[in-house]
Amino acid sequence: MTAYLNFIGGESCQAFSGETLEVIDPSDGLPFATIPRSGAQDIAQAVQAAHLECRDTGKPLAQAKVDITACARYFEYYGGAADKLHGETIPYSAGSTVMAIRVPHGVTGHIIPWNYPAQIFGRSAGAALAAGNACVVKPAEDACLTPVRMAQLALEAGVLPGALNVVCGLGSEAGAALTAHPGIAHISFTGSTETGAMVAEAAARRHSPATLELGGKSPQIVFADANLERAVPVIVNAIIQNAGQTCTAGSRVLIERPVYERVMQMLSERFAALRVGPGGKDFDCGPVINRKQRLKIQAMVDAATADGVRLAAQGRLVDGAPEGGHYVMPTLLGEVPAGHTIAQQEVFGPVLAATVFDTEEEAADIANGTDYGLTAGVWTENGGRQLRMAHAIEAGQVFINNYGAGGGIELPFGGMKHSGYGREKAFEGLRGFTTIKTIAIQHD
Ligand code: NDP
């Protein structure tokens, strides 16, 4: 069994406690490695180091390759952007020169979830480093291995020892210690709304800024004039990608009544053909991350069907999938009332809830009728409606006749309402890792 270590101050090390946590392979439920069980002392050491130098997830192989490529692309993008980030001069009064310059926050904290450890590490730590900050990263206990390896590679690539630290452990211990540490000048968090609120509260107590990315209940809105052949495969992929464990998963499909039956037929055929199996074998869906997540998804689907929601179609498990793996069948639910729990709350699994609508206004109301506002997809050939819907929908990103579940390194990304605040990706993400200092010089 491989023993992975923390990466602090440019060196690999155990937790102070000497204790470890098992890393479980979601495909068969068995441990295959250990990580350090870090606590407040380890976090303090990592923050100190940063000040000095001011098989893991179970996802299909193809998705894992996309993630690693995207991670590299974040470093490439932000590496190229580092010398293009500048402030401005302000015409103020006669005989004066005023500059608003951008300065890094200092030591930044990064709490990374388990669904896209490589991509979120790249977008968060990559941008922070490029803006001149040092980083202390706390990856999710279930997905530490890639961030630890990335930090080792960063050292080899020339990042200064101490500038990029990774501390493994439990969220309630190492994560909470990082969030509360007085040496952290900015924290970026991706995860649940509940934990996000705790992180924001701790940041407020330190009077430091936070960026929160908290998931969603993103709608795909299909009008009767849409190109259905083009829309349907994208809609299916947007919910099964990474077994639905994607903040931007298109987990609701709102369908205009004249094409409702036809779209449901097309979706059902695709769902029934989906195959679920071990990540390394590259099926349509791998296992979900752990037992807790599998039980949560299953409980939400069971509660919906017990309420009379129609189970329209399901994928199936491949023969020979290891027992003990955390497999969930991709599930299409039909005629879901817009206010039902399964159409309101984030499932974070491959579950698509279909709802019928009659008018453009009703479609916008249903789309906006959840607590979330992360992304949305609109499928229509009507140009006027495309723009009206784009303006009407309360979401950080609106895609027309396409959908970017998790994609778009160059596109500003973040939520409205309970989906969070602050923006990541693109130049906007880089700016978020700086603050403005105004310098006013009177020279006559
Ligand atoms: P959490 O929000 O609890 O975990 C996200 C990250 O926060 C992990 O790194 C976790 O570490 C860390 N964390 C947990 N508790 C604390 C704390 N008190 N202080 C600081 N950091 C903490 O989500 P879960 O993993 O429990 O998943 C529950 C649900 O959250 C999912 O079903 C999904 O709906 C949503 N989620 C959304 C994500 C998104 O991309 N927006 C990503 C992940 C989850 P550790 O894992 O080690 O405990």
Coordinates of C-alpha atoms and ligand atoms in Angstrom, one line a residue:
M1 CA 0.0 0.0 0.0
T2 CA 1.5 3.4 -1.1
A3 CA 2.0 5.9 1.7
Y4 CA 1.4 9.4 0.3
L5 CA 2.8 12.4 2.2
N6 CA 2.1 16.1 2.7
F7 CA 4.2 18.5 0.6
I8 CA 5.3 21.4 2.8
G9 CA 8.1 23.9 2.2
G10 CA 9.3 21.9 -0.8
E11 CA 9.6 18.6 1.1
S12 CA 7.4 15.5 1.6
C13 CA 6.5 14.9 5.2
Q14 CA 4.2 12.9 7.5
A15 CA 1.5 14.6 9.7
F16 CA 2.7 15.7 13.1
S17 CA 0.4 13.2 14.6
G18 CA 1.9 10.4 12.6
E19 CA -1.6 9.2 11.9
T20 CA -2.9 8.3 8.5
L21 CA -6.2 7.9 6.6
E22 CA -6.9 5.2 4.1
V23 CA -7.5 6.1 0.4
I24 CA -10.4 4.0 -1.0
D25 CA -10.7 3.0 -4.6
P26 CA -14.3 3.8 -5.5
S27 CA -14.4 0.9 -8.1
D28 CA -14.2 -1.8 -5.5
G29 CA -14.4 -0.1 -2.1
L30 CA -10.9 -1.3 -1.0
P31 CA -8.0 0.8 0.4
F32 CA -5.0 1.1 -1.8
A33 CA -3.0 3.9 -0.3
T34 CA -2.7 6.1 2.8
I35 CA -2.5 9.9 3.3
P36 CA -1.5 11.9 6.4
R37 CA -4.2 12.8 8.9
S38 CA -3.1 16.5 9.3
G39 CA -4.3 18.9 11.9
A40 CA -3.8 22.5 13.0
Q41 CA 0.0 22.0 13.6
D42 CA 0.5 20.9 10.0
I43 CA -1.5 23.8 8.6
A44 CA 0.5 26.2 10.8
Q45 CA 3.7 24.7 9.4
A46 CA 2.5 25.1 5.8
V47 CA 1.3 28.7 6.3
Q48 CA 4.7 29.4 7.8
A49 CA 6.5 27.8 4.9
A50 CA 4.4 29.9 2.5
H51 CA 5.2 33.1 4.4
L52 CA 9.0 32.2 4.2
E53 CA 8.9 32.2 0.5
C54 CA 6.1 34.6 0.1
R55 CA -6.3 6.0 -8.9
D56 CA -7.9 8.1 -6.7
T57 CA -11.4 9.4 -7.9
G58 CA -12.7 6.5 -9.8
K59 CA -13.5 8.6 -12.9
P60 CA -13.3 7.1 -16.5
L61 CA -9.8 7.2 -18.0
A62 CA -10.9 9.6 -20.8
Q63 CA -12.3 12.0 -18.2
A64 CA -9.1 11.8 -16.1
K65 CA -7.0 12.6 -19.2
V66 CA -9.3 15.6 -19.9
D67 CA -8.8 16.8 -16.3
I68 CA -5.0 16.5 -16.4
T69 CA -4.9 18.3 -19.8
A70 CA -7.1 21.1 -18.4
C71 CA -4.9 21.4 -15.3
A72 CA -1.8 21.8 -17.5
R73 CA -3.7 24.3 -19.6
Y74 CA -4.6 26.4 -16.5
F75 CA -0.9 26.7 -15.6
E76 CA -0.1 27.5 -19.3
Y77 CA -2.9 30.1 -19.4
Y78 CA -2.0 31.8 -16.1
G79 CA 1.7 31.5 -16.8
G80 CA 1.1 33.5 -20.0
A81 CA -1.1 36.0 -18.3
A82 CA 1.2 36.8 -15.4
D83 CA 3.0 39.6 -17.1
K84 CA -0.2 41.0 -18.6
L85 CA -1.9 41.8 -15.4
H86 CA -1.6 45.5 -14.8
G87 CA -3.2 48.4 -13.0
E88 CA -4.2 51.8 -14.3
T89 CA -3.4 55.5 -13.9
I90 CA -6.2 57.9 -12.9
P91 CA -6.4 61.5 -14.1
Y92 CA -7.1 63.1 -10.7
S93 CA -5.9 66.7 -10.1
A94 CA -3.3 69.1 -11.5
G95 CA 0.2 68.3 -10.5
S96 CA -0.5 64.8 -9.4
T97 CA 0.0 61.3 -10.7
V98 CA -2.3 58.6 -9.3
M99 CA -1.8 54.9 -9.9
A100 CA -4.1 52.0 -8.9
I101 CA -1.7 49.0 -8.9
R102 CA -2.6 45.4 -8.4
V103 CA -0.8 43.6 -5.5
P104 CA -1.1 39.9 -4.4
H105 CA -3.0 39.1 -1.2
G106 CA 0.0 37.2 0.3
V107 CA -0.6 33.6 1.5
T108 CA -3.8 32.2 0.0
G109 CA -5.8 29.1 1.2
H110 CA -7.4 26.7 -1.3
I111 CA -9.9 24.1 -0.3
I112 CA -10.3 21.7 -3.2
P113 CA -13.2 19.1 -3.5
W114 CA -12.9 15.5 -4.7
N115 CA -14.8 15.8 -8.0
Y116 CA -12.1 17.6 -10.1
P117 CA -9.0 17.7 -8.0
A118 CA -6.6 18.3 -10.9
Q119 CA -8.7 21.0 -12.7
I120 CA -9.7 22.9 -9.5
F121 CA -6.1 22.7 -8.2
G122 CA -5.0 24.3 -11.6
R123 CA -7.6 27.0 -11.7
S124 CA -7.1 28.0 -8.1
A125 CA -3.4 27.5 -7.3
G126 CA -2.3 28.3 -10.9
A127 CA -4.1 31.7 -10.8
A128 CA -2.9 32.5 -7.3
L129 CA 0.7 31.8 -8.0
A130 CA 0.7 33.7 -11.3
A131 CA -0.7 36.8 -9.4
G132 CA 2.2 36.5 -7.0
N133 CA 0.7 34.8 -4.0
A134 CA 1.9 31.7 -2.1
C135 CA -0.5 28.8 -1.6
V136 CA -1.6 26.4 1.1
V137 CA -3.8 23.8 -0.5
K138 CA -6.1 21.4 1.4
P139 CA -7.4 18.8 -1.1
A140 CA -10.4 16.6 -0.2
E141 CA -9.6 13.6 1.9
D142 CA -11.0 11.4 -0.9
A143 CA -8.8 12.9 -3.7
C144 CA -5.4 14.1 -2.4
L145 CA -3.0 12.2 -4.7
T146 CA -3.1 14.5 -7.8
P147 CA -2.6 17.8 -5.9
V148 CA 0.4 16.2 -4.0
R149 CA 1.9 15.1 -7.2
M150 CA 1.2 18.5 -8.9
A151 CA 3.1 20.3 -6.1
Q152 CA 6.1 18.0 -6.5
L153 CA 6.1 18.7 -10.3
A154 CA 5.8 22.4 -9.6
L155 CA 9.0 22.3 -7.6
E156 CA 10.7 20.5 -10.4
A157 CA 9.4 23.2 -12.8
G158 CA 11.0 25.9 -10.7
V159 CA 8.3 27.1 -8.3
L160 CA 10.1 28.2 -5.2
P161 CA 10.1 25.8 -2.2
G162 CA 7.4 27.0 0.2
A163 CA 5.4 28.8 -2.4
L164 CA 3.1 25.9 -3.0
N165 CA 2.2 23.6 -0.1
V166 CA -0.3 20.7 0.0
V167 CA -1.7 19.5 3.4
C168 CA -3.9 16.4 3.4
G169 CA -6.4 15.5 6.1
L170 CA -10.0 15.7 7.1
G171 CA -12.1 18.8 6.2
S172 CA -13.3 19.2 9.8
E173 CA -9.6 19.2 11.1
A174 CA -7.1 20.3 8.5
G175 CA -9.7 22.3 6.4
A176 CA -11.1 24.1 9.4
A177 CA -7.6 24.9 10.7
L178 CA -6.7 26.4 7.3
T179 CA -9.9 28.4 7.2
A180 CA -9.3 29.8 10.7
H181 CA -5.6 30.5 10.4
P182 CA -4.8 34.2 10.8
G183 CA -2.0 34.1 8.3
I184 CA -4.3 33.3 5.4
A185 CA -5.1 36.5 3.4
H186 CA -7.6 35.0 1.0
I187 CA -9.4 31.7 0.8
S188 CA -11.0 30.0 -2.2
F189 CA -13.4 27.2 -1.6
T190 CA -15.3 24.8 -3.9
G191 CA -17.8 22.4 -2.4
S192 CA -21.2 22.3 -0.7
T193 CA -23.3 25.3 0.3
E194 CA -23.2 24.3 4.0
T195 CA -19.4 24.0 4.3
G196 CA -19.1 27.1 2.1
A197 CA -21.0 29.1 4.6
M198 CA -18.7 27.9 7.4
V199 CA -15.7 28.9 5.4
A200 CA -17.1 32.3 4.6
E201 CA -17.9 32.9 8.3
A202 CA -14.4 32.0 9.3
A203 CA -13.0 34.3 6.6
A204 CA -15.2 37.1 7.8
R205 CA -13.8 36.7 11.4
R206 CA -10.4 37.2 9.9
H207 CA -11.7 40.1 7.8
S208 CA -10.3 38.5 4.6
P209 CA -11.9 37.9 1.3
A210 CA -13.3 34.6 0.1
T211 CA -14.3 33.1 -3.3
L212 CA -17.0 30.5 -3.0
E213 CA -18.0 28.1 -5.8
L214 CA -20.9 26.0 -4.4
G215 CA -22.6 24.0 -7.1
G216 CA -25.9 24.3 -8.7
K217 CA -29.1 22.9 -10.2
S218 CA -28.4 23.9 -13.7
P219 CA -31.3 23.8 -16.3
Q220 CA -31.1 22.8 -19.9
I221 CA -34.0 24.6 -21.7
V222 CA -35.2 23.0 -24.9
F223 CA -37.6 25.0 -27.1
A224 CA -39.7 23.4 -29.8
D225 CA -37.7 24.9 -32.6
A226 CA -34.3 23.6 -31.3
N227 CA -32.1 21.3 -33.2
L228 CA -32.9 18.2 -31.2
E229 CA -30.3 16.0 -32.8
R230 CA -27.6 18.4 -31.7
A231 CA -29.1 19.1 -28.3
V232 CA -29.9 15.7 -26.9
P233 CA -26.3 14.2 -26.9
V234 CA -25.0 17.3 -25.2
I235 CA -27.7 17.2 -22.6
V236 CA -27.0 13.6 -21.8
N237 CA -23.3 14.2 -21.5
A238 CA -23.8 17.3 -19.3
I239 CA -25.4 15.1 -16.6
I240 CA -23.3 11.9 -16.9
Q241 CA -19.9 13.5 -17.1
N242 CA -17.9 12.5 -14.1
A243 CA -21.0 10.4 -13.0
G244 CA -22.9 13.7 -12.4
Q245 CA -20.5 14.9 -9.8
T246 CA -19.9 18.2 -11.5
C247 CA -20.9 21.6 -10.1
T248 CA -22.2 22.6 -13.5
A249 CA -24.0 19.3 -14.2
G250 CA -27.1 20.0 -16.3
S251 CA -29.3 18.2 -13.8
R252 CA -32.7 19.6 -15.0
V253 CA -34.1 19.5 -18.5
L254 CA -37.0 21.8 -19.2
I255 CA -38.8 20.9 -22.4
E256 CA -41.5 22.9 -24.4
R257 CA -44.7 20.9 -24.6
P258 CA -44.9 20.3 -28.4
V259 CA -41.6 18.4 -28.3
Y260 CA -41.8 16.9 -24.8
E261 CA -42.6 13.3 -25.8
R262 CA -40.1 13.3 -28.6
V263 CA -37.3 14.6 -26.5
M264 CA -38.1 12.2 -23.7
Q265 CA -38.0 9.3 -26.2
M266 CA -34.6 10.4 -27.5
L267 CA -33.2 10.9 -24.0
S268 CA -34.7 7.5 -22.8
E269 CA -33.0 5.7 -25.7
R270 CA -29.6 7.2 -24.8
F271 CA -30.0 6.6 -21.0
A272 CA -30.9 3.0 -21.5
A273 CA -27.8 2.5 -23.6
L274 CA -25.4 3.9 -20.9
R275 CA -23.0 1.5 -19.3
V276 CA -21.5 1.9 -15.8
G277 CA -18.3 0.2 -14.7
P278 CA -14.8 0.7 -13.3
G279 CA -13.1 4.0 -14.2
G280 CA -10.0 2.4 -15.7
K281 CA -12.2 0.6 -18.3
D282 CA -13.6 3.9 -19.6
F283 CA -17.4 3.2 -19.6
D284 CA -19.9 6.0 -19.9
C285 CA -20.0 6.4 -16.1
G286 CA -17.5 5.3 -13.4
P287 CA -18.3 4.8 -9.8
V288 CA -19.2 7.8 -7.6
I289 CA -16.6 8.9 -5.1
N290 CA -17.6 7.0 -1.9
R291 CA -20.4 5.2 -0.1
K292 CA -21.8 8.4 1.5
Q293 CA -22.3 9.9 -2.0
R294 CA -23.8 6.7 -3.4
L295 CA -26.3 6.5 -0.6
K296 CA -27.2 10.2 -0.8
I297 CA -28.0 9.8 -4.6
Q298 CA -29.9 6.6 -4.2
A299 CA -32.0 8.1 -1.3
M300 CA -32.9 11.1 -3.4
V301 CA -34.0 9.0 -6.3
D302 CA -35.9 6.6 -4.1
A303 CA -37.7 9.5 -2.4
A304 CA -38.7 10.9 -5.8
T305 CA -40.1 7.7 -7.1
A306 CA -41.9 7.0 -3.8
D307 CA -43.6 10.4 -4.4
G308 CA -44.8 9.2 -7.8
V309 CA -42.1 10.7 -10.0
R310 CA -41.8 8.5 -13.1
L311 CA -38.6 6.6 -13.6
A312 CA -38.3 7.0 -17.4
A313 CA -35.0 5.2 -18.1
Q314 CA -31.9 3.9 -16.5
G315 CA -28.4 2.8 -17.6
R316 CA -27.0 -0.5 -16.4
L317 CA -24.0 -1.9 -14.6
V318 CA -21.6 -3.9 -16.8
D319 CA -21.0 -7.6 -16.1
G320 CA -18.1 -8.3 -13.8
A321 CA -18.0 -4.9 -12.1
P322 CA -16.3 -5.4 -8.7
E323 CA -18.6 -5.9 -5.8
G324 CA -18.3 -3.1 -3.2
G325 CA -17.8 -0.5 -5.9
H326 CA -19.9 2.7 -5.5
Y327 CA -21.9 2.5 -8.7
V328 CA -25.0 4.5 -9.4
M329 CA -27.1 4.0 -12.5
P330 CA -27.7 7.0 -14.7
T331 CA -31.4 7.9 -14.2
L332 CA -33.9 9.9 -16.2
L333 CA -37.0 11.1 -14.3
G334 CA -40.0 12.2 -16.3
E335 CA -42.8 14.9 -15.7
V336 CA -41.1 16.1 -12.5
P337 CA -43.0 19.0 -10.8
A338 CA -40.7 22.0 -10.8
G339 CA -41.0 22.4 -7.1
H340 CA -40.2 18.8 -6.2
T341 CA -37.0 18.2 -4.1
I342 CA -35.3 16.3 -6.9
A343 CA -35.8 19.3 -9.2
Q344 CA -34.7 21.8 -6.5
Q345 CA -31.7 20.3 -4.6
E346 CA -28.3 19.3 -5.9
V347 CA -28.1 15.5 -6.3
F348 CA -24.5 15.4 -7.5
G349 CA -25.0 12.1 -9.3
P350 CA -26.1 11.1 -12.8
V351 CA -29.8 11.9 -12.3
L352 CA -31.7 14.1 -14.8
A353 CA -35.1 15.6 -13.9
A354 CA -37.4 16.5 -16.9
T355 CA -40.1 19.1 -16.6
V356 CA -42.5 20.4 -19.2
F357 CA -43.2 24.1 -19.9
D358 CA -45.6 26.1 -22.2
T359 CA -44.2 29.6 -22.6
E360 CA -40.9 31.4 -22.6
E361 CA -41.8 33.3 -19.4
E362 CA -42.6 30.0 -17.7
A363 CA -39.3 28.5 -18.8
A364 CA -37.4 31.4 -17.3
D365 CA -39.4 31.2 -14.1
I366 CA -38.8 27.5 -13.7
A367 CA -35.1 28.0 -14.6
N368 CA -34.8 30.7 -11.9
G369 CA -37.0 28.9 -9.4
T370 CA -34.2 27.2 -7.3
D371 CA -31.7 28.6 -4.8
Y372 CA -28.9 28.1 -7.2
G373 CA -27.6 30.1 -10.2
L374 CA -24.4 28.6 -11.6
T375 CA -25.0 27.8 -15.3
A376 CA -27.8 27.2 -17.8
G377 CA -28.2 25.9 -21.4
V378 CA -30.8 27.2 -23.8
W379 CA -31.6 25.4 -27.0
T380 CA -33.5 27.4 -29.7
E381 CA -32.9 28.7 -33.2
N382 CA -34.8 32.0 -32.5
G383 CA -32.2 34.7 -32.1
G384 CA -34.4 37.1 -30.2
R385 CA -35.4 34.4 -27.7
Q386 CA -31.7 33.4 -27.3
L387 CA -30.9 36.9 -26.0
R388 CA -34.1 37.4 -24.0
M389 CA -33.4 34.1 -22.2
A390 CA -29.7 34.8 -21.7
H391 CA -30.7 38.1 -19.9
A392 CA -33.6 36.6 -18.0
I393 CA -31.7 33.6 -16.5
E394 CA -30.0 34.2 -13.2
A395 CA -26.8 32.3 -13.6
G396 CA -23.1 33.0 -13.9
Q397 CA -22.8 31.4 -17.3
V398 CA -25.5 30.9 -20.0
F399 CA -24.7 28.7 -23.0
I400 CA -26.9 29.0 -26.1
N401 CA -27.0 25.9 -28.3
N402 CA -24.0 24.4 -26.5
Y403 CA -23.1 23.6 -22.9
G404 CA -19.8 23.7 -21.1
A405 CA -20.1 21.4 -18.1
G406 CA -16.9 22.3 -16.3
G407 CA -15.2 23.7 -19.4
G408 CA -14.0 27.1 -20.5
I409 CA -10.6 27.9 -18.9
E410 CA -10.8 31.3 -20.7
L411 CA -14.4 32.0 -19.6
P412 CA -15.2 33.8 -16.3
F413 CA -16.9 31.3 -14.0
G414 CA -18.8 31.5 -10.8
G415 CA -22.3 31.6 -9.3
M416 CA -25.2 33.8 -8.4
K417 CA -27.5 33.2 -5.3
H418 CA -26.5 30.1 -3.3
S419 CA -24.1 29.0 -6.0
G420 CA -21.5 31.4 -4.5
Y421 CA -19.6 34.6 -5.3
G422 CA -16.4 35.7 -6.8
R423 CA -15.2 34.6 -10.2
E424 CA -12.6 32.0 -11.2
K425 CA -11.1 31.1 -14.5
A426 CA -10.1 33.6 -17.2
F427 CA -8.4 37.0 -16.4
E428 CA -11.2 37.6 -13.9
G429 CA -9.9 34.7 -11.8
L430 CA -6.4 36.2 -11.8
R431 CA -7.7 39.6 -10.7
G432 CA -9.5 37.9 -7.8
F433 CA -6.1 36.9 -6.4
T434 CA -5.0 40.5 -6.2
T435 CA -6.2 43.6 -4.4
I436 CA -5.8 47.2 -5.5
K437 CA -3.4 49.6 -3.9
T438 CA -3.8 53.3 -4.9
I439 CA -0.7 55.5 -4.9
A440 CA -1.3 59.3 -5.2
I441 CA 1.8 61.5 -5.8
Q442 CA 1.6 65.2 -5.6
H443 CA 4.7 66.5 -7.6
D444 CA 4.4 70.2 -8.0
Ligands
NDP1 P1 -17.9 19.5 1.4 O1 -18.3 20.9 1.1 O2 -18.0 19.1 2.9 O3 -16.4 19.3 1.0 C1 -15.7 20.1 0.1 C2 -14.3 20.4 0.6 O4 -14.4 21.1 1.8 C3 -13.4 19.2 0.8 O5 -12.1 19.5 0.5 C4 -13.6 18.9 2.3 O6 -12.5 18.2 2.9 C5 -13.6 20.4 2.8 N1 -14.2 20.6 4.1 C6 -15.2 19.8 4.8 N2 -15.5 20.4 6.0 C7 -14.7 21.5 6.1 C8 -14.6 22.5 7.1 N3 -15.3 22.4 8.3 N4 -13.7 23.5 7.0 C9 -13.0 23.6 5.8 N5 -13.1 22.7 4.8 C10 -13.9 21.6 4.9 O7 -18.7 18.5 0.5 P2 -18.8 16.9 0.6 O8 -17.6 16.3 0.1 O9 -19.3 16.5 2.0 O10 -20.0 16.6 -0.5 C11 -21.4 16.9 -0.1 C12 -22.1 17.6 -1.2 O11 -21.4 18.9 -1.5 C13 -22.1 16.9 -2.6 O12 -23.1 15.9 -2.6 C14 -22.3 18.0 -3.5 O13 -23.7 18.3 -3.6 C15 -21.6 19.2 -2.9 N6 -20.2 19.4 -3.5 C16 -20.1 20.3 -4.5 C17 -18.9 20.5 -5.2 C18 -18.8 21.5 -6.3 O14 -18.0 21.3 -7.2 N7 -19.4 22.6 -6.2 C19 -17.8 19.6 -4.9 C20 -18.0 18.7 -3.8 C21 -19.2 18.6 -3.2 P3 -12.8 16.6 3.2 O15 -13.4 16.0 1.9 O16 -11.4 16.1 3.4 O17 -13.7 16.5 4.3

